[in-house]
Short mmCIF file of C-alpha atoms and ligand atoms in Angstrom, two decimals:
data_model
loop_
_atom_site.label_atom_id
_atom_site.label_comp_id
_atom_site.label_asym_id
_atom_site.label_seq_id
_atom_site.Cartn_x
_atom_site.Cartn_y
_atom_site.Cartn_z
CA MET A 1 -23.54 -40.31 4.87
CA SER A 2 -22.47 -40.81 8.17
CA ASN A 3 -24.18 -41.46 11.30
CA LYS A 4 -22.28 -40.84 13.77
CA ILE A 5 -23.49 -39.29 16.90
CA THR A 6 -22.73 -35.54 16.64
CA ALA A 7 -23.43 -32.63 20.25
CA GLU A 8 -26.29 -31.07 17.52
CA ASN A 9 -27.97 -34.49 17.74
CA LEU A 10 -27.99 -34.88 21.65
CA LEU A 11 -28.46 -31.24 21.90
CA GLY A 12 -32.00 -32.57 19.96
CA MET A 13 -32.39 -35.53 22.25
CA LYS A 14 -32.25 -33.27 25.18
CA SER A 15 -34.72 -30.05 24.08
CA ARG A 16 -36.99 -33.41 23.24
CA GLY A 17 -36.34 -34.67 26.07
CA GLU A 18 -35.18 -37.97 25.04
CA LYS A 19 -32.38 -40.06 27.60
CA ILE A 20 -29.41 -40.33 26.48
CA THR A 21 -27.45 -43.56 27.98
CA SER A 22 -24.47 -43.60 27.39
CA LEU A 23 -20.86 -46.85 29.29
CA THR A 24 -18.12 -46.84 29.61
CA ALA A 25 -15.35 -48.98 27.32
CA TYR A 26 -12.04 -49.55 26.96
CA ASP A 27 -11.10 -52.12 24.11
CA ALA A 28 -13.05 -53.48 20.15
CA SER A 29 -15.39 -56.17 21.05
CA PHE A 30 -16.75 -53.96 24.91
CA ALA A 31 -17.11 -51.13 22.31
CA HIS A 32 -18.37 -53.02 19.24
CA ILE A 33 -21.46 -54.53 21.93
CA LEU A 34 -22.10 -50.67 23.22
CA ASP A 35 -22.37 -49.77 18.78
CA GLU A 36 -24.27 -52.22 17.90
CA ALA A 37 -27.19 -52.08 21.00
CA GLY A 38 -27.63 -48.37 20.38
CA ILE A 39 -25.04 -46.84 23.00
CA GLU A 40 -24.95 -42.31 22.04
CA VAL A 41 -21.88 -42.15 23.96
CA VAL A 42 -18.90 -44.31 24.65
CA LEU A 43 -16.52 -43.30 26.81
CA VAL A 44 -13.05 -44.66 27.12
CA GLY A 45 -13.22 -43.42 30.86
CA ASP A 46 -9.57 -43.38 33.32
CA SER A 47 -12.49 -45.63 35.68
CA LEU A 48 -10.03 -48.57 34.22
CA GLY A 49 -7.19 -47.71 36.16
CA MET A 50 -9.32 -49.04 38.97
CA VAL A 51 -11.39 -51.63 37.16
CA LEU A 52 -8.03 -52.88 34.58
CA GLN A 53 -5.25 -52.05 36.42
CA GLY A 54 -6.41 -53.29 39.98
CA GLU A 55 -5.86 -49.94 41.10
CA SER A 56 -8.30 -48.51 44.02
CA THR A 57 -8.09 -44.51 42.14
CA THR A 58 -7.60 -44.14 38.95
CA LEU A 59 -4.21 -42.05 39.43
CA LYS A 60 -2.21 -43.57 38.48
CA VAL A 61 -3.42 -43.72 35.03
CA SER A 62 -0.94 -42.35 32.20
CA MET A 63 -1.18 -40.81 28.63
CA ASP A 64 -0.18 -43.29 27.12
CA ASP A 65 -2.78 -45.47 28.41
CA MET A 66 -5.87 -43.56 27.88
CA VAL A 67 -4.46 -42.76 23.44
CA TYR A 68 -3.54 -46.68 24.10
CA HIS A 69 -7.48 -47.77 25.32
CA THR A 70 -8.43 -45.17 23.47
CA THR A 71 -7.12 -46.41 19.74
CA LEU A 72 -9.01 -50.08 20.97
CA VAL A 73 -12.37 -48.48 21.35
CA SER A 74 -11.97 -46.07 18.46
CA LYS A 75 -12.14 -49.10 16.01
CA SER A 76 -15.23 -49.93 16.91
CA CYS A 77 -16.90 -46.26 17.24
CA GLN A 78 -18.75 -46.65 14.38
CA ARG A 79 -21.83 -44.52 15.60
CA ALA A 80 -21.76 -43.75 19.12
CA MET A 81 -19.57 -40.78 20.19
CA LEU A 82 -16.48 -41.26 21.44
CA VAL A 83 -15.30 -39.48 24.34
CA ALA A 84 -11.86 -40.08 26.36
CA ASP A 85 -10.72 -38.97 29.92
CA MET A 86 -7.86 -36.84 30.28
CA PRO A 87 -5.72 -38.30 32.91
CA HIS A 88 -5.03 -37.50 36.51
CA LEU A 89 -2.16 -34.10 35.82
CA SER A 90 -2.54 -34.46 32.23
CA TYR A 91 -4.12 -30.54 31.79
CA THR A 92 -2.36 -28.63 34.54
CA SER A 93 -2.23 -26.05 31.92
CA PRO A 94 -4.19 -25.00 28.85
CA GLU A 95 -0.45 -25.10 26.77
CA GLN A 96 -0.48 -28.96 28.44
CA ALA A 97 -4.16 -29.92 27.82
CA LEU A 98 -4.10 -28.63 24.59
CA ILE A 99 -1.12 -31.48 23.40
CA ASN A 100 -2.79 -33.99 25.11
CA ALA A 101 -6.25 -33.43 24.43
CA SER A 102 -3.91 -33.71 20.06
CA ARG A 103 -2.84 -37.50 20.88
CA LEU A 104 -6.77 -38.36 22.19
CA LEU A 105 -8.29 -35.81 19.29
CA ASP A 106 -5.75 -37.64 16.34
CA GLU A 107 -3.56 -40.07 17.87
CA ALA A 108 -6.26 -42.13 19.08
CA GLY A 109 -9.08 -41.15 17.34
CA ALA A 110 -11.47 -39.89 20.29
CA GLU A 111 -14.18 -37.09 18.98
CA VAL A 112 -14.15 -35.23 22.67
CA VAL A 113 -12.32 -35.15 25.65
CA LYS A 114 -13.88 -35.52 29.34
CA LEU A 115 -11.74 -33.52 31.99
CA GLU A 116 -12.65 -32.40 35.38
CA GLY A 117 -13.20 -30.04 37.42
CA GLY A 118 -15.31 -26.38 37.14
CA GLU A 119 -14.82 -22.78 37.12
CA ASP A 120 -10.68 -24.06 38.55
CA ILE A 121 -10.33 -25.26 35.48
CA ALA A 122 -12.50 -22.74 33.34
CA HIS A 123 -9.51 -20.67 31.57
CA ILE A 124 -7.93 -24.20 30.45
CA VAL A 125 -11.60 -25.68 28.58
CA ASP A 126 -11.77 -22.65 26.85
CA HIS A 127 -7.23 -22.82 25.56
CA LEU A 128 -9.32 -26.00 24.50
CA THR A 129 -12.70 -25.49 22.32
CA SER A 130 -10.79 -21.94 20.79
CA ASN A 131 -9.09 -25.05 19.20
CA SER A 132 -11.54 -26.93 18.07
CA VAL A 133 -11.32 -29.32 21.07
CA PRO A 134 -15.26 -30.55 22.15
CA VAL A 135 -14.92 -30.44 25.60
CA CYS A 136 -17.13 -32.76 27.85
CA GLY A 137 -16.14 -31.40 31.44
CA HIS A 138 -17.44 -33.11 34.63
CA VAL A 139 -17.81 -31.95 38.50
CA GLY A 140 -19.70 -33.17 41.35
CA LEU A 141 -17.22 -36.12 42.30
CA GLN A 142 -14.39 -36.23 41.07
CA PRO A 143 -12.89 -38.64 40.56
CA GLN A 144 -9.19 -37.64 40.60
CA SER A 145 -8.98 -35.84 43.83
CA VAL A 146 -10.17 -38.23 46.07
CA GLU A 147 -7.36 -37.61 48.26
CA LYS A 148 -8.46 -34.48 49.08
CA TYR A 149 -11.85 -35.22 49.21
CA GLY A 150 -10.50 -38.42 51.57
CA GLY A 151 -11.95 -40.95 49.84
CA PHE A 152 -15.34 -41.26 46.89
CA LYS A 153 -17.73 -39.14 49.20
CA ILE A 154 -20.88 -37.52 47.66
CA GLN A 155 -20.20 -33.90 46.84
CA GLY A 156 -23.63 -31.04 47.23
CA ARG A 157 -24.55 -32.43 50.75
CA GLU A 158 -23.62 -28.80 51.62
CA GLN A 159 -25.67 -25.13 49.95
CA GLU A 160 -22.40 -23.54 49.26
CA GLU A 161 -20.87 -26.88 47.83
CA ALA A 162 -23.96 -27.03 46.34
CA ASP A 163 -24.09 -23.73 45.47
CA GLN A 164 -20.15 -23.88 43.95
CA ILE A 165 -20.95 -26.85 41.41
CA LEU A 166 -24.13 -24.96 39.80
CA LYS A 167 -21.16 -22.11 39.76
CA ASP A 168 -18.62 -25.00 38.00
CA ALA A 169 -21.02 -26.61 35.73
CA GLN A 170 -22.17 -22.59 34.61
CA ALA A 171 -18.35 -21.77 34.20
CA LEU A 172 -17.93 -25.45 32.16
CA GLU A 173 -21.04 -24.11 29.18
CA GLU A 174 -19.43 -20.59 28.51
CA SER A 175 -15.75 -21.85 28.33
CA GLY A 176 -17.60 -23.88 25.11
CA ALA A 177 -18.23 -27.65 27.26
CA MET A 178 -20.27 -29.40 24.71
CA MET A 179 -21.69 -31.76 28.01
CA ILE A 180 -20.98 -32.05 31.06
CA VAL A 181 -20.94 -35.71 33.60
CA LEU A 182 -22.57 -35.09 36.65
CA GLU A 183 -21.21 -37.80 39.35
CA CYS A 184 -23.07 -38.25 42.49
CA ILE A 185 -25.07 -35.08 44.36
CA PRO A 186 -28.34 -35.50 44.67
CA ALA A 187 -30.53 -35.55 42.27
CA THR A 188 -32.13 -32.80 43.22
CA LEU A 189 -29.48 -30.18 42.88
CA ALA A 190 -28.75 -32.45 39.32
CA THR A 191 -32.38 -31.81 39.03
CA THR A 192 -31.17 -28.32 38.68
CA ILE A 193 -27.69 -27.73 37.51
CA THR A 194 -29.83 -30.08 34.28
CA ALA A 195 -32.38 -26.88 34.12
CA GLU A 196 -30.62 -23.82 33.85
CA ILE A 197 -27.59 -25.29 31.20
CA ASN A 198 -28.43 -25.61 28.47
CA ILE A 199 -25.53 -29.37 27.52
CA PRO A 200 -26.87 -32.88 28.34
CA THR A 201 -26.09 -33.70 31.63
CA ILE A 202 -24.93 -36.98 31.72
CA GLY A 203 -25.31 -38.72 35.59
CA ILE A 204 -24.09 -41.30 37.21
CA GLY A 205 -25.24 -41.33 41.30
CA ALA A 206 -27.19 -37.89 40.16
CA GLY A 207 -30.65 -39.07 39.34
CA VAL A 208 -33.25 -40.14 37.14
CA ASP A 209 -33.75 -36.10 36.20
CA CYS A 210 -30.35 -35.64 33.93
CA ASP A 211 -30.76 -35.52 30.35
CA GLY A 212 -29.06 -39.34 30.28
CA GLN A 213 -26.77 -41.90 32.40
CA VAL A 214 -23.68 -43.43 32.14
CA LEU A 215 -22.34 -46.80 34.72
CA VAL A 216 -18.95 -48.49 34.33
CA VAL A 217 -19.48 -51.66 31.47
CA TYR A 218 -17.76 -54.22 34.62
CA ASP A 219 -20.18 -52.58 37.77
CA LEU A 220 -24.10 -52.89 35.11
CA LEU A 221 -21.87 -56.62 34.24
CA GLY A 222 -21.69 -57.13 37.82
CA ILE A 223 -17.91 -58.20 37.72
CA SER A 224 -15.39 -54.94 38.77
CA GLY A 225 -15.85 -56.30 42.48
CA ARG A 226 -17.61 -53.84 43.72
CA SER A 227 -21.18 -52.51 43.74
CA PRO A 228 -21.89 -48.62 45.07
CA ARG A 229 -24.97 -47.71 45.42
CA MET A 230 -25.53 -45.44 41.69
CA THR A 231 -24.58 -49.49 39.75
CA LYS A 232 -26.35 -52.02 39.41
CA ASN A 233 -26.15 -55.60 38.13
CA PHE A 234 -27.87 -55.46 34.29
CA LEU A 235 -26.45 -59.23 34.09
CA ALA A 236 -27.91 -60.78 36.71
CA ASP A 237 -30.83 -60.28 35.21
CA SER A 238 -30.56 -61.05 31.59
CA GLY A 239 -27.32 -63.73 31.65
CA ASN A 240 -25.75 -62.17 28.28
CA ILE A 241 -23.77 -59.51 28.29
CA ARG A 242 -26.01 -58.34 24.94
CA ASP A 243 -28.95 -58.39 26.56
CA ALA A 244 -27.22 -56.44 29.29
CA VAL A 245 -26.41 -53.66 27.35
CA ALA A 246 -29.97 -52.72 26.16
CA ASP A 247 -31.78 -54.22 28.65
CA TYR A 248 -29.50 -50.90 30.26
CA VAL A 249 -30.57 -48.82 26.96
CA ASP A 250 -34.34 -49.53 27.85
CA ALA A 251 -33.66 -49.14 31.59
CA VAL A 252 -33.08 -44.58 30.65
CA LYS A 253 -34.68 -44.52 28.24
CA SER A 254 -37.57 -45.97 30.20
CA GLY A 255 -36.60 -43.33 32.71
CA GLY A 256 -36.70 -47.38 34.72
CA PHE A 257 -32.54 -46.55 35.80
CA PRO A 258 -32.07 -45.02 37.95
CA THR A 259 -35.04 -45.06 40.33
CA ASP A 260 -34.75 -43.66 44.42
CA GLU A 261 -32.62 -46.68 44.82
CA HIS A 262 -29.17 -45.50 42.86
CA SER A 263 -29.54 -42.20 43.95
CA TYR A 264 -28.23 -39.97 47.27
O1 LIG B 1 -14.18 -42.82 34.38
C1 LIG B 1 -15.03 -42.44 34.56
O2 LIG B 1 -15.01 -44.09 33.70
C2 LIG B 1 -16.09 -41.74 34.09
C3 LIG B 1 -17.83 -42.49 34.83
C4 LIG B 1 -17.95 -42.87 35.89
C5 LIG B 1 -18.22 -41.44 34.49
O3 LIG B 1 -15.43 -40.73 34.95
#
């Protein structure tokens, strides 16, 4: 019998208050380390545009890039759920989104696709989930909209913005999303969203109360050339990659990461 992590497993973890761990991976070797360490969700993030391709944003990542890296990662995800990002401009209509999502699922081996956006993309998420495509949402700071924000900025500090982010998360749940990433929002807002919706929230720069946490694996290893507030270099203390990942898993599971130092 398969011991693959399912959406139902993650829902059960939320209901029991057990933290979900997630990290990005872009190749088979890293994915193997994460899978062995017990990471529940491996994300092939379009952050690969920044940490692999050396771009300053994720905007140039293509569908072919995502299919290639997801195929590599899928070779090593024996237990972890494999989520792949839909890149910028790959889901501008429901029809286009379905064609591109099926490339990630059928060609590359992803189990879930992740899209950035809230109420504005609810009709697209609805079309995907109605066609049996499992979807993870992504609200708060949406890196594909960085040009609209004028930089990588915390979202939801103003009440009106915070209300919209909550509505976005609710719209995604109503459209059938099975999980939502909350990126760079005040910890208090993430606490409210996590309590208000029934599907798991996975935070990055969103405080300790999310149902789980995700980091870009190169940030966790301190090799991405950047150290935003929400990240922590776990390699600095552990000295090797396997122990750094194990320390991250322990810290997330015990509620020891993130602390206020990594939150807004
Ligand atoms: O692209 C990515 O790596 C992500 C995570 C940071 C959540 O979306």
